[in-house]
Amino acid sequence: MDDITIIEPKKGWQLVDWKELLHYRDLLYFLTVRSIKAKYAQSVLGVGWAILQPLIQTVIFTVIFGNLAKLSSDGTPYILFSYVAMVPWNYFSNILSGSAGSLVTNKNLLSKVYFPRIVLPLSTVFSALIDFGIAFLVMIGFFVYYQFVPSWEIVFFPILMLILIMTSLGTGMILSALAVQYRDVQYAMTFLVRLLMYGAPVVYSVSIIPDKYLYWYALNPMVGVIEGMRSAFLGTKPMPWDLVGIGALVAIVVFLFGVLYFKRMEKYFADIA
């Protein structure tokens, strides 16, 4: 008789089984590539949208908030000030949007074969890196055009990226698990992403926030990431370690809760997706 492997669900609140995830790395690669191809399939501009989307948004923000509203850009050209914030923000919003529907979109796969379900929201993190990388190259082009030299604090960029990824993935896992049970989550994503954008210093400087509210405001991890990016690349202010530190702590909490909640709800995905 052939050996039979019985897969049993783990009980309680579980963290990620990284060994199992490594075993399914080929599936993760396939889903990532499929997500990239599906996004740009039958598109005239293809990956050109990764350039146009943040660029058009930045131009609109520059006209409305920079030229008309005269918002402070901390002494730098407003288009640079805004675009540096748009690069991490678009990465964050793309992951949220992609993760929210990742389980529902693949409901047939969930009910037919076993694999670690976390692969689905995780694939959106990797696929969104394509847009992030292209937008980042455009940002470098802006620096060359404006003859702007990044601050030495650019060495802290990997720390900011880690906070950004933990926040994005943690929030994405929560939304993807909720979307399986409550389809309203998918419908509300456009509104939610827009609301969150104005809750982060994308179009304005954190300097307009009163000091007594600043640390409460910094509970949004994207505040530390965006202001940290501006300090690292524009050198307008010293690295705001207080904002980055608060954001990092919240990002860790969001990531851990996201993993635990996702794993807790995982056994119901195939039944209610």
Short mmCIF file of C-alpha atoms in Angstrom, two decimals:
data_model
loop_
_atom_site.label_atom_id
_atom_site.label_comp_id
_atom_site.label_asym_id
_atom_site.label_seq_id
_atom_site.Cartn_x
_atom_site.Cartn_y
_atom_site.Cartn_z
CA MET A 1 0.00 0.00 0.00
CA ASP A 2 1.27 3.46 -0.90
CA ASP A 3 2.05 5.82 1.93
CA ILE A 4 -0.76 8.23 2.65
CA THR A 5 -0.05 11.71 3.96
CA ILE A 6 -2.80 13.19 6.09
CA ILE A 7 -2.83 16.97 6.36
CA GLU A 8 -4.43 18.19 9.57
CA PRO A 9 -5.11 21.83 10.48
CA LYS A 10 -3.04 23.33 13.24
CA LYS A 11 -4.94 24.42 16.29
CA GLY A 12 -4.93 27.81 17.98
CA TRP A 13 -3.22 31.00 16.92
CA GLN A 14 -0.23 30.11 14.76
CA LEU A 15 2.62 32.08 13.23
CA VAL A 16 3.87 31.43 9.71
CA ASP A 17 5.47 28.07 8.98
CA TRP A 18 8.43 29.45 7.06
CA LYS A 19 9.74 25.96 6.23
CA GLU A 20 6.43 25.08 4.58
CA LEU A 21 6.34 28.43 2.80
CA LEU A 22 9.82 27.76 1.39
CA HIS A 23 8.59 24.38 0.15
CA TYR A 24 5.88 26.18 -1.87
CA ARG A 25 8.19 28.86 -3.27
CA ASP A 26 7.50 27.72 -6.85
CA LEU A 27 3.78 28.34 -6.32
CA LEU A 28 4.57 31.77 -4.89
CA TYR A 29 6.65 32.54 -7.97
CA PHE A 30 3.88 31.34 -10.31
CA LEU A 31 1.19 33.39 -8.58
CA THR A 32 3.41 36.47 -8.58
CA VAL A 33 4.12 36.19 -12.31
CA ARG A 34 0.45 35.46 -13.03
CA SER A 35 -0.59 38.54 -11.07
CA ILE A 36 1.83 40.73 -13.04
CA LYS A 37 0.69 39.32 -16.39
CA ALA A 38 -3.01 39.62 -15.49
CA LYS A 39 -2.57 43.25 -14.49
CA TYR A 40 -1.09 44.29 -17.81
CA ALA A 41 -2.73 41.75 -20.14
CA GLN A 42 -4.31 43.31 -23.23
CA SER A 43 -3.13 46.73 -22.07
CA VAL A 44 -1.88 49.15 -24.70
CA LEU A 45 0.57 50.87 -22.38
CA GLY A 46 1.45 47.78 -20.32
CA VAL A 47 3.90 48.61 -17.54
CA GLY A 48 3.72 52.21 -18.75
CA TRP A 49 0.82 52.57 -16.34
CA ALA A 50 3.32 52.11 -13.51
CA ILE A 51 4.91 55.35 -14.73
CA LEU A 52 1.76 57.28 -15.62
CA GLN A 53 -0.30 56.57 -12.51
CA PRO A 54 1.99 58.16 -9.87
CA LEU A 55 3.19 60.79 -12.36
CA ILE A 56 -0.30 62.04 -13.21
CA GLN A 57 -1.31 62.00 -9.55
CA THR A 58 1.78 64.00 -8.66
CA VAL A 59 1.15 66.59 -11.39
CA ILE A 60 -2.45 67.03 -10.18
CA PHE A 61 -1.32 67.36 -6.58
CA THR A 62 1.37 69.85 -7.62
CA VAL A 63 -1.18 72.06 -9.40
CA ILE A 64 -3.87 71.87 -6.71
CA PHE A 65 -1.92 71.68 -3.46
CA GLY A 66 1.42 73.15 -4.50
CA ASN A 67 0.40 75.99 -6.83
CA LEU A 68 -3.17 76.83 -5.79
CA ALA A 69 -3.33 75.89 -2.10
CA LYS A 70 0.34 76.87 -1.58
CA LEU A 71 1.01 74.03 0.86
CA SER A 72 4.53 73.91 2.27
CA SER A 73 6.96 71.51 0.61
CA ASP A 74 9.74 72.06 3.15
CA GLY A 75 11.78 74.14 0.73
CA THR A 76 11.93 71.63 -2.12
CA PRO A 77 10.11 71.64 -5.48
CA TYR A 78 6.59 70.44 -4.70
CA ILE A 79 6.63 67.87 -7.48
CA LEU A 80 9.62 66.18 -5.83
CA PHE A 81 8.08 66.54 -2.39
CA SER A 82 4.89 64.82 -3.54
CA TYR A 83 6.42 62.18 -5.80
CA VAL A 84 8.78 60.88 -3.10
CA ALA A 85 5.67 60.23 -0.99
CA MET A 86 3.69 58.72 -3.88
CA VAL A 87 6.27 55.98 -4.49
CA PRO A 88 5.81 54.19 -1.12
CA TRP A 89 2.13 55.13 -0.94
CA ASN A 90 1.26 53.52 -4.28
CA TYR A 91 3.12 50.37 -3.21
CA PHE A 92 1.08 50.27 -0.01
CA SER A 93 -2.24 50.92 -1.76
CA ASN A 94 -1.52 48.36 -4.52
CA ILE A 95 -0.91 45.68 -1.91
CA LEU A 96 -4.10 46.55 -0.05
CA SER A 97 -6.18 46.44 -3.22
CA GLY A 98 -4.57 43.25 -4.46
CA SER A 99 -4.65 41.43 -1.14
CA ALA A 100 -8.30 42.23 -0.41
CA GLY A 101 -9.50 40.16 -3.35
CA SER A 102 -6.69 37.58 -3.46
CA LEU A 103 -8.60 34.83 -1.64
CA VAL A 104 -12.01 35.43 -3.24
CA THR A 105 -10.49 35.58 -6.73
CA ASN A 106 -8.79 32.21 -6.16
CA LYS A 107 -11.70 30.47 -4.39
CA ASN A 108 -11.62 27.53 -6.81
CA LEU A 109 -7.97 26.95 -6.01
CA LEU A 110 -8.70 27.10 -2.27
CA SER A 111 -11.26 24.31 -2.42
CA LYS A 112 -9.28 21.92 -4.64
CA VAL A 113 -5.71 21.77 -3.41
CA TYR A 114 -3.78 22.35 -0.21
CA PHE A 115 -1.11 25.02 0.00
CA PRO A 116 -0.28 27.65 2.62
CA ARG A 117 -2.99 30.27 1.99
CA ILE A 118 -0.66 33.09 3.00
CA VAL A 119 1.00 32.60 -0.40
CA LEU A 120 -1.91 34.49 -2.02
CA PRO A 121 -1.58 37.86 -0.20
CA LEU A 122 2.20 37.42 -0.17
CA SER A 123 2.25 37.17 -3.97
CA THR A 124 0.72 40.67 -4.17
CA VAL A 125 3.64 42.02 -2.14
CA PHE A 126 6.11 40.71 -4.73
CA SER A 127 4.05 41.59 -7.81
CA ALA A 128 3.64 45.18 -6.55
CA LEU A 129 7.44 45.49 -6.44
CA ILE A 130 7.42 45.83 -10.24
CA ASP A 131 5.39 49.06 -10.08
CA PHE A 132 7.46 50.23 -7.11
CA GLY A 133 10.74 49.66 -8.96
CA ILE A 134 9.56 51.50 -12.08
CA ALA A 135 8.23 54.44 -10.05
CA PHE A 136 11.52 54.50 -8.12
CA LEU A 137 13.50 54.81 -11.37
CA VAL A 138 11.28 57.73 -12.43
CA MET A 139 12.02 59.35 -9.06
CA ILE A 140 15.76 59.02 -9.77
CA GLY A 141 15.08 60.71 -13.11
CA PHE A 142 13.48 63.63 -11.25
CA PHE A 143 16.58 63.95 -9.07
CA VAL A 144 18.81 64.08 -12.14
CA TYR A 145 16.58 66.71 -13.80
CA TYR A 146 16.47 68.92 -10.70
CA GLN A 147 20.16 68.19 -9.91
CA PHE A 148 19.11 66.99 -6.46
CA VAL A 149 21.51 64.84 -4.43
CA PRO A 150 19.93 62.53 -1.82
CA SER A 151 20.93 62.89 1.82
CA TRP A 152 23.47 60.50 3.38
CA GLU A 153 20.54 59.20 5.41
CA ILE A 154 19.56 57.22 2.34
CA VAL A 155 21.44 54.37 4.06
CA PHE A 156 18.34 53.95 6.26
CA PHE A 157 16.15 53.25 3.22
CA PRO A 158 16.11 49.44 3.85
CA ILE A 159 14.67 50.06 7.34
CA LEU A 160 11.90 52.18 5.86
CA MET A 161 11.19 49.49 3.26
CA LEU A 162 10.94 46.85 5.99
CA ILE A 163 8.39 48.95 7.88
CA LEU A 164 6.48 49.55 4.64
CA ILE A 165 6.37 45.84 3.75
CA MET A 166 5.34 44.74 7.26
CA THR A 167 2.56 47.33 7.35
CA SER A 168 1.36 46.45 3.85
CA LEU A 169 1.44 42.69 4.31
CA GLY A 170 -0.07 42.78 7.80
CA THR A 171 -2.94 45.01 6.70
CA GLY A 172 -3.34 43.02 3.48
CA MET A 173 -3.71 39.74 5.37
CA ILE A 174 -6.37 41.22 7.64
CA LEU A 175 -8.33 42.60 4.69
CA SER A 176 -8.02 39.40 2.64
CA ALA A 177 -9.33 37.30 5.53
CA LEU A 178 -12.18 39.75 6.15
CA ALA A 179 -13.07 39.91 2.45
CA VAL A 180 -13.78 36.17 2.38
CA GLN A 181 -16.51 36.60 4.96
CA TYR A 182 -17.60 40.15 4.18
CA ARG A 183 -17.60 41.04 0.48
CA ASP A 184 -18.19 44.68 1.42
CA VAL A 185 -14.44 44.92 2.04
CA GLN A 186 -13.69 44.67 -1.68
CA TYR A 187 -16.35 47.22 -2.58
CA ALA A 188 -15.04 49.66 0.01
CA MET A 189 -11.37 49.44 -1.03
CA THR A 190 -11.38 52.46 -3.36
CA PHE A 191 -12.90 54.66 -0.68
CA LEU A 192 -10.69 53.19 2.05
CA VAL A 193 -7.44 53.71 0.13
CA ARG A 194 -8.37 57.31 -0.70
CA LEU A 195 -9.31 57.99 2.92
CA LEU A 196 -6.05 56.50 4.19
CA MET A 197 -4.06 58.61 1.70
CA TYR A 198 -5.33 61.85 3.19
CA GLY A 199 -4.58 60.44 6.63
CA ALA A 200 -0.90 60.25 5.65
CA PRO A 201 1.41 63.16 4.71
CA VAL A 202 1.34 62.48 0.97
CA VAL A 203 0.23 65.91 -0.23
CA TYR A 204 1.19 67.92 2.83
CA SER A 205 4.06 68.16 5.28
CA VAL A 206 3.83 66.66 8.74
CA SER A 207 4.87 70.08 10.04
CA ILE A 208 1.24 71.26 9.79
CA ILE A 209 0.20 68.72 12.45
CA PRO A 210 0.04 70.32 15.93
CA ASP A 211 2.69 68.97 18.29
CA LYS A 212 0.12 67.70 20.78
CA TYR A 213 -1.35 65.40 18.12
CA LEU A 214 1.88 64.44 16.37
CA TYR A 215 2.60 61.18 18.17
CA TRP A 216 -1.01 60.06 17.85
CA TYR A 217 -0.75 60.86 14.16
CA ALA A 218 2.46 58.80 13.96
CA LEU A 219 0.49 55.68 14.95
CA ASN A 220 -0.13 55.46 11.22
CA PRO A 221 3.10 53.67 10.15
CA MET A 222 2.97 55.34 6.74
CA VAL A 223 3.69 58.68 8.43
CA GLY A 224 7.14 57.52 9.54
CA VAL A 225 7.80 55.83 6.19
CA ILE A 226 6.88 58.86 4.08
CA GLU A 227 8.63 61.42 6.27
CA GLY A 228 11.61 59.10 6.51
CA MET A 229 11.72 58.84 2.70
CA ARG A 230 11.68 62.63 2.41
CA SER A 231 14.49 62.95 4.91
CA ALA A 232 16.55 60.24 3.20
CA PHE A 233 16.05 61.39 -0.39
CA LEU A 234 15.36 65.13 -0.09
CA GLY A 235 17.32 65.94 3.06
CA THR A 236 14.74 68.53 4.09
CA LYS A 237 14.91 67.52 7.75
CA PRO A 238 16.91 65.11 9.90
CA MET A 239 15.56 61.56 9.96
CA PRO A 240 12.43 61.70 12.18
CA TRP A 241 13.36 58.73 14.35
CA ASP A 242 10.53 59.43 16.77
CA LEU A 243 7.95 59.05 13.98
CA VAL A 244 9.81 56.14 12.38
CA GLY A 245 10.16 54.38 15.75
CA ILE A 246 6.47 54.69 16.60
CA GLY A 247 5.55 53.55 13.10
CA ALA A 248 7.91 50.56 13.35
CA LEU A 249 6.32 49.39 16.61
CA VAL A 250 2.82 49.70 15.14
CA ALA A 251 3.97 47.93 11.94
CA ILE A 252 5.24 44.98 14.00
CA VAL A 253 1.94 44.78 15.89
CA VAL A 254 -0.09 45.02 12.66
CA PHE A 255 2.06 42.36 10.98
CA LEU A 256 1.87 39.92 13.89
CA PHE A 257 -1.86 40.42 14.34
CA GLY A 258 -2.35 40.06 10.58
CA VAL A 259 -0.48 36.74 10.53
CA LEU A 260 -2.30 35.40 13.59
CA TYR A 261 -5.73 36.48 12.39
CA PHE A 262 -5.10 35.11 8.89
CA LYS A 263 -3.95 31.75 10.27
CA ARG A 264 -6.89 31.67 12.67
CA MET A 265 -9.41 32.17 9.84
CA GLU A 266 -7.56 29.98 7.34
CA LYS A 267 -9.58 26.82 8.07
CA TYR A 268 -12.79 28.58 6.99
CA PHE A 269 -11.55 29.96 3.66
CA ALA A 270 -12.45 26.96 1.48
CA ASP A 271 -15.95 26.74 2.97
CA ILE A 272 -17.06 30.37 2.69
CA ALA A 273 -14.96 31.78 -0.17
#
